[in-house]
């Protein structure tokens, strides 16, 4: 993983764990049948362990790695999940160790010339690589218009690496044969606090506040609150997923 991303995700790691959305169960219901064996999985850049814990329900062992000790400190414990501080591009794992490798919301941060050879080394023949991420966030026309003010403020603080995600991983350079994937989206019933918490823990929001001050987004957040209405009322939030799934040839 690129070194400048470590500080980005170590900052406010407790809030990151609290406000990240859950990935849809439909994702796992489609992905898991693609795996011929379910002995061992590697969840790379695991963050708070959300994906690793879900995989632990289906795999005998899940190795979950992250370069951020702060993120790992917030990770959820699970009997089948083994956490390790480790970069994505250089790991201690044996050759052909994994039936499945997953990357949730992090692939665009990796150093691809080193990462893809590592994937090829540790993935079993016939094993599956799967990466996914989200960017767009929709609530209602009124809330979306108010949120656009906030996103315009943080826009200069997005890393250029995010374009890889926004392009649906088409420029990630995956060397493995890819699989056709379904259209999936995250659906959340969020209160105003949860929605604002999510927006304020975006990497660009955190860097924006570091640079311009903690209160730089307050006015935009107030506009969102007025558009939302009753802050305690849950609203449906939708985030389409970008998916990259590939299989190592046998």
Tab-separated table of C-alpha atoms in Angstrom:
chain	number	residue	atom	x	y	z
A	1	UNK	CA	0.000	0.000	0.000
A	2	UNK	CA	1.218	3.508	-0.740
A	3	UNK	CA	2.804	5.022	2.357
A	4	UNK	CA	0.832	8.283	2.308
A	5	UNK	CA	-2.400	6.343	2.706
A	6	UNK	CA	-1.319	4.948	6.079
A	7	UNK	CA	-1.687	8.254	7.896
A	8	UNK	CA	-4.955	8.908	6.068
A	9	UNK	CA	-6.636	5.796	7.449
A	10	UNK	CA	-4.895	5.749	10.823
A	11	UNK	CA	-6.348	9.192	11.547
A	12	UNK	CA	-9.781	8.882	13.195
A	13	UNK	CA	-9.614	5.071	12.881
A	14	UNK	CA	-12.245	4.723	15.625
A	15	UNK	CA	-14.678	6.901	13.675
A	16	UNK	CA	-13.854	5.066	10.465
A	17	UNK	CA	-14.827	1.777	12.083
A	18	UNK	CA	-18.036	3.310	13.460
A	19	UNK	CA	-19.338	4.900	10.256
A	20	UNK	CA	-18.295	2.546	7.444
A	21	UNK	CA	-21.299	0.956	5.714
A	22	UNK	CA	-21.803	-2.805	5.711
A	23	UNK	CA	-21.381	-4.631	2.417
A	24	UNK	CA	-24.543	-6.341	1.153
A	25	UNK	CA	-25.116	-9.988	1.881
A	26	UNK	CA	-25.946	-10.423	-1.817
A	27	UNK	CA	-22.253	-9.799	-2.544
A	28	UNK	CA	-21.152	-12.790	-0.490
A	29	UNK	CA	-24.017	-14.950	-1.745
A	30	UNK	CA	-22.709	-14.409	-5.279
A	31	UNK	CA	-18.979	-14.503	-4.466
A	32	UNK	CA	-18.700	-17.547	-2.225
A	33	UNK	CA	-20.074	-20.048	-4.773
A	34	UNK	CA	-17.292	-18.899	-7.132
A	35	UNK	CA	-14.737	-20.424	-4.748
A	36	UNK	CA	-14.063	-24.114	-5.443
A	37	UNK	CA	-12.574	-24.597	-1.954
A	38	UNK	CA	-13.072	-22.687	1.278
A	39	UNK	CA	-10.080	-23.666	3.350
A	40	UNK	CA	-8.271	-20.340	3.575
A	41	UNK	CA	-8.907	-16.730	2.570
A	42	UNK	CA	-6.830	-13.550	2.737
A	43	UNK	CA	-8.615	-10.265	3.394
A	44	UNK	CA	-6.074	-7.669	2.327
A	45	UNK	CA	-6.201	-4.131	3.796
A	46	UNK	CA	-8.824	-5.437	6.199
A	47	UNK	CA	-9.351	-2.123	8.038
A	48	UNK	CA	-11.857	-2.804	10.814
A	49	UNK	CA	-12.176	-6.458	9.772
A	50	UNK	CA	-15.702	-6.222	8.406
A	51	UNK	CA	-15.063	-8.432	5.373
A	52	UNK	CA	-12.733	-10.780	7.242
A	53	UNK	CA	-15.328	-11.526	9.904
A	54	UNK	CA	-17.969	-12.310	7.266
A	55	UNK	CA	-15.545	-14.617	5.461
A	56	UNK	CA	-14.824	-16.293	8.789
A	57	UNK	CA	-18.376	-17.646	8.701
A	58	UNK	CA	-17.555	-19.570	5.511
A	59	UNK	CA	-13.797	-20.307	5.551
A	60	UNK	CA	-11.814	-22.504	7.922
A	61	UNK	CA	-9.205	-19.729	8.293
A	62	UNK	CA	-9.051	-16.079	7.289
A	63	UNK	CA	-5.778	-14.145	7.340
A	64	UNK	CA	-6.559	-10.440	7.590
A	65	UNK	CA	-3.785	-7.911	7.001
A	66	UNK	CA	-3.481	-4.156	7.130
A	67	UNK	CA	-0.592	-1.706	7.122
A	68	UNK	CA	-2.280	0.451	9.794
A	69	UNK	CA	-1.909	-0.691	13.401
A	70	UNK	CA	-4.583	1.850	14.374
A	71	UNK	CA	-7.089	0.230	12.026
A	72	UNK	CA	-6.222	-3.242	13.304
A	73	UNK	CA	-6.756	-1.970	16.833
A	74	UNK	CA	-10.413	-1.380	15.921
A	75	UNK	CA	-10.892	-4.758	14.203
A	76	UNK	CA	-13.545	-7.173	15.432
A	77	UNK	CA	-12.339	-10.448	16.929
A	78	UNK	CA	-13.415	-13.748	15.378
A	79	UNK	CA	-12.258	-17.315	16.049
A	80	UNK	CA	-11.440	-17.999	12.397
A	81	UNK	CA	-9.779	-14.624	11.686
A	82	UNK	CA	-6.063	-14.004	12.274
A	83	UNK	CA	-4.962	-10.372	12.072
A	84	UNK	CA	-1.473	-9.266	11.066
A	85	UNK	CA	0.149	-5.890	10.408
A	86	UNK	CA	1.545	-6.324	6.928
A	87	UNK	CA	1.718	-4.466	3.585
A	88	UNK	CA	-0.328	-5.778	0.690
A	89	UNK	CA	2.663	-6.060	-1.605
A	90	UNK	CA	5.042	-8.136	0.571
A	91	UNK	CA	3.593	-10.888	2.754
A	92	UNK	CA	4.934	-13.859	4.746
A	93	UNK	CA	2.406	-16.278	3.254
A	94	UNK	CA	3.343	-19.498	1.474
A	95	UNK	CA	2.959	-19.930	-2.260
A	96	UNK	CA	-0.531	-20.992	-3.414
A	97	UNK	CA	-1.919	-20.578	0.109
A	98	UNK	CA	-5.338	-19.044	-0.554
A	99	UNK	CA	-8.621	-20.064	-2.145
A	100	UNK	CA	-9.862	-16.464	-2.058
A	101	UNK	CA	-8.241	-13.033	-1.805
A	102	UNK	CA	-10.462	-10.026	-1.085
A	103	UNK	CA	-9.835	-6.276	-1.048
A	104	UNK	CA	-12.637	-4.024	0.191
A	105	UNK	CA	-12.474	-0.298	-0.610
A	106	UNK	CA	-8.663	-0.285	-0.802
A	107	UNK	CA	-7.364	-1.675	-4.105
A	108	UNK	CA	-6.767	1.788	-5.563
A	109	UNK	CA	-4.167	2.506	-2.849
A	110	UNK	CA	-1.881	-0.393	-3.760
A	111	UNK	CA	1.403	-0.380	-5.671
A	112	UNK	CA	0.269	-2.573	-8.551
A	113	UNK	CA	3.713	-3.579	-9.935
A	114	UNK	CA	4.364	-5.288	-6.582
A	115	UNK	CA	0.837	-6.285	-5.580
A	116	UNK	CA	-0.244	-8.280	-8.627
A	117	UNK	CA	2.819	-10.575	-8.552
A	118	UNK	CA	2.136	-11.201	-4.852
A	119	UNK	CA	-1.466	-12.131	-5.675
A	120	UNK	CA	-0.212	-14.524	-8.347
A	121	UNK	CA	2.200	-16.075	-5.882
A	122	UNK	CA	-0.145	-16.721	-2.938
A	123	UNK	CA	-3.405	-17.500	-4.797
A	124	UNK	CA	-4.072	-21.170	-5.500
A	125	UNK	CA	-4.656	-22.338	-9.083
A	126	UNK	CA	-8.400	-21.958	-9.576
A	127	UNK	CA	-8.551	-19.493	-6.698
A	128	UNK	CA	-10.510	-16.235	-6.866
A	129	UNK	CA	-9.431	-12.624	-6.417
A	130	UNK	CA	-12.209	-10.132	-5.606
A	131	UNK	CA	-12.061	-6.380	-5.029
A	132	UNK	CA	-14.935	-3.989	-4.526
A	133	UNK	CA	-15.571	-0.400	-3.547
A	134	UNK	CA	-18.133	2.406	-3.551
A	135	UNK	CA	-18.099	6.094	-4.375
A	136	UNK	CA	-21.513	7.491	-5.271
A	137	UNK	CA	-23.953	8.023	-2.402
A	138	UNK	CA	-27.626	8.797	-2.993
A	139	UNK	CA	-30.361	9.709	-0.489
A	140	UNK	CA	-32.913	12.095	-2.030
A	141	UNK	CA	-32.721	15.003	-4.505
A	142	UNK	CA	-32.782	17.545	-1.654
A	143	UNK	CA	-30.136	15.840	0.460
A	144	UNK	CA	-27.994	15.043	-2.582
A	145	UNK	CA	-27.971	18.708	-3.645
A	146	UNK	CA	-26.894	19.784	-0.160
A	147	UNK	CA	-24.240	17.063	-0.027
A	148	UNK	CA	-22.855	18.269	-3.360
A	149	UNK	CA	-21.745	21.475	-1.600
A	150	UNK	CA	-19.700	19.452	0.870
A	151	UNK	CA	-18.208	17.257	-1.851
A	152	UNK	CA	-17.209	20.333	-3.847
A	153	UNK	CA	-15.237	21.610	-0.832
A	154	UNK	CA	-13.343	18.347	-0.334
A	155	UNK	CA	-12.827	17.649	-4.052
A	156	UNK	CA	-9.252	19.054	-4.195
A	157	UNK	CA	-8.249	16.719	-1.373
A	158	UNK	CA	-9.042	13.425	-3.099
A	159	UNK	CA	-5.967	11.411	-3.979
A	160	UNK	CA	-5.475	10.890	-7.706
A	161	UNK	CA	-5.464	7.177	-6.875
A	162	UNK	CA	-9.223	7.354	-6.242
A	163	UNK	CA	-9.764	7.675	-9.996
A	164	UNK	CA	-8.930	3.969	-10.249
A	165	UNK	CA	-11.997	3.199	-8.122
A	166	UNK	CA	-14.153	5.763	-9.908
A	167	UNK	CA	-13.220	4.091	-13.212
A	168	UNK	CA	-14.536	0.781	-11.892
A	169	UNK	CA	-11.009	-0.704	-11.645
A	170	UNK	CA	-10.666	-0.748	-15.431
A	171	UNK	CA	-7.202	0.795	-15.068
A	172	UNK	CA	-6.030	-1.431	-12.186
A	173	UNK	CA	-4.162	-3.746	-14.556
A	174	UNK	CA	-5.378	-7.054	-13.104
A	175	UNK	CA	-3.410	-9.768	-14.946
A	176	UNK	CA	-5.872	-12.581	-14.172
A	177	UNK	CA	-8.869	-13.520	-16.347
A	178	UNK	CA	-11.843	-11.577	-15.025
A	179	UNK	CA	-15.346	-12.869	-14.339
A	180	UNK	CA	-18.626	-11.217	-15.262
A	181	UNK	CA	-20.094	-9.661	-12.127
A	182	UNK	CA	-23.631	-8.679	-11.095
A	183	UNK	CA	-24.769	-5.134	-10.370
A	184	UNK	CA	-24.826	-4.700	-6.604
A	185	UNK	CA	-25.298	-1.794	-4.221
A	186	UNK	CA	-24.977	-1.089	-0.519
A	187	UNK	CA	-28.281	-0.139	1.060
A	188	UNK	CA	-28.251	1.542	4.490
A	189	UNK	CA	-30.993	2.867	6.737
A	190	UNK	CA	-29.102	5.775	8.281
A	191	UNK	CA	-29.951	8.615	10.607
A	192	UNK	CA	-28.507	12.061	9.951
A	193	UNK	CA	-25.714	11.389	12.457
A	194	UNK	CA	-24.663	8.241	10.616
A	195	UNK	CA	-24.779	9.928	7.214
A	196	UNK	CA	-22.730	12.938	8.345
A	197	UNK	CA	-20.348	10.608	10.154
A	198	UNK	CA	-19.779	8.738	6.904
A	199	UNK	CA	-19.156	11.943	4.921
A	200	UNK	CA	-16.776	13.294	7.536
A	201	UNK	CA	-14.665	10.127	7.571
A	202	UNK	CA	-14.050	10.129	3.822
A	203	UNK	CA	-10.313	10.360	3.181
A	204	UNK	CA	-10.739	13.700	1.380
A	205	UNK	CA	-12.818	15.114	4.245
A	206	UNK	CA	-10.159	14.199	6.783
A	207	UNK	CA	-7.364	15.762	4.748
A	208	UNK	CA	-9.493	18.840	4.071
A	209	UNK	CA	-10.072	19.387	7.792
A	210	UNK	CA	-6.417	18.788	8.560
A	211	UNK	CA	-5.472	21.474	6.054
A	212	UNK	CA	-8.237	24.070	6.429
A	213	UNK	CA	-9.449	23.468	9.957
A	214	UNK	CA	-11.840	21.135	11.754
A	215	UNK	CA	-14.861	23.402	11.177
A	216	UNK	CA	-14.442	23.953	7.438
A	217	UNK	CA	-17.342	21.589	6.648
A	218	UNK	CA	-19.724	22.852	9.327
A	219	UNK	CA	-21.784	25.107	7.031
A	220	UNK	CA	-22.177	22.385	4.411
A	221	UNK	CA	-23.131	19.887	7.125
A	222	UNK	CA	-25.777	22.327	8.371
A	223	UNK	CA	-27.272	22.528	4.870
A	224	UNK	CA	-27.445	18.738	4.756
A	225	UNK	CA	-29.152	18.682	8.161
A	226	UNK	CA	-31.821	21.135	7.010
A	227	UNK	CA	-32.449	19.111	3.851
A	228	UNK	CA	-32.651	15.895	5.879
A	229	UNK	CA	-35.341	17.176	8.246
A	230	UNK	CA	-35.866	15.099	11.385
A	231	UNK	CA	-32.315	14.001	12.218
A	232	UNK	CA	-33.519	10.964	14.101
A	233	UNK	CA	-35.485	9.691	11.119
A	234	UNK	CA	-33.690	6.973	9.195
A	235	UNK	CA	-33.432	7.417	5.431
A	236	UNK	CA	-32.447	4.921	2.762
A	237	UNK	CA	-28.906	5.537	1.481
A	238	UNK	CA	-27.749	3.737	-1.664
A	239	UNK	CA	-24.157	3.213	-2.839
A	240	UNK	CA	-23.536	1.215	-6.044
A	241	UNK	CA	-20.541	-1.121	-5.848
A	242	UNK	CA	-17.719	-1.410	-8.353
A	243	UNK	CA	-16.543	-5.011	-8.610
A	244	UNK	CA	-13.392	-6.643	-9.967
A	245	UNK	CA	-13.399	-10.448	-9.722
A	246	UNK	CA	-10.870	-12.717	-11.395
A	247	UNK	CA	-9.748	-16.355	-11.251
A	248	UNK	CA	-6.234	-17.774	-11.439
A	249	UNK	CA	-6.126	-20.374	-14.217
A	250	UNK	CA	-5.738	-23.978	-13.102
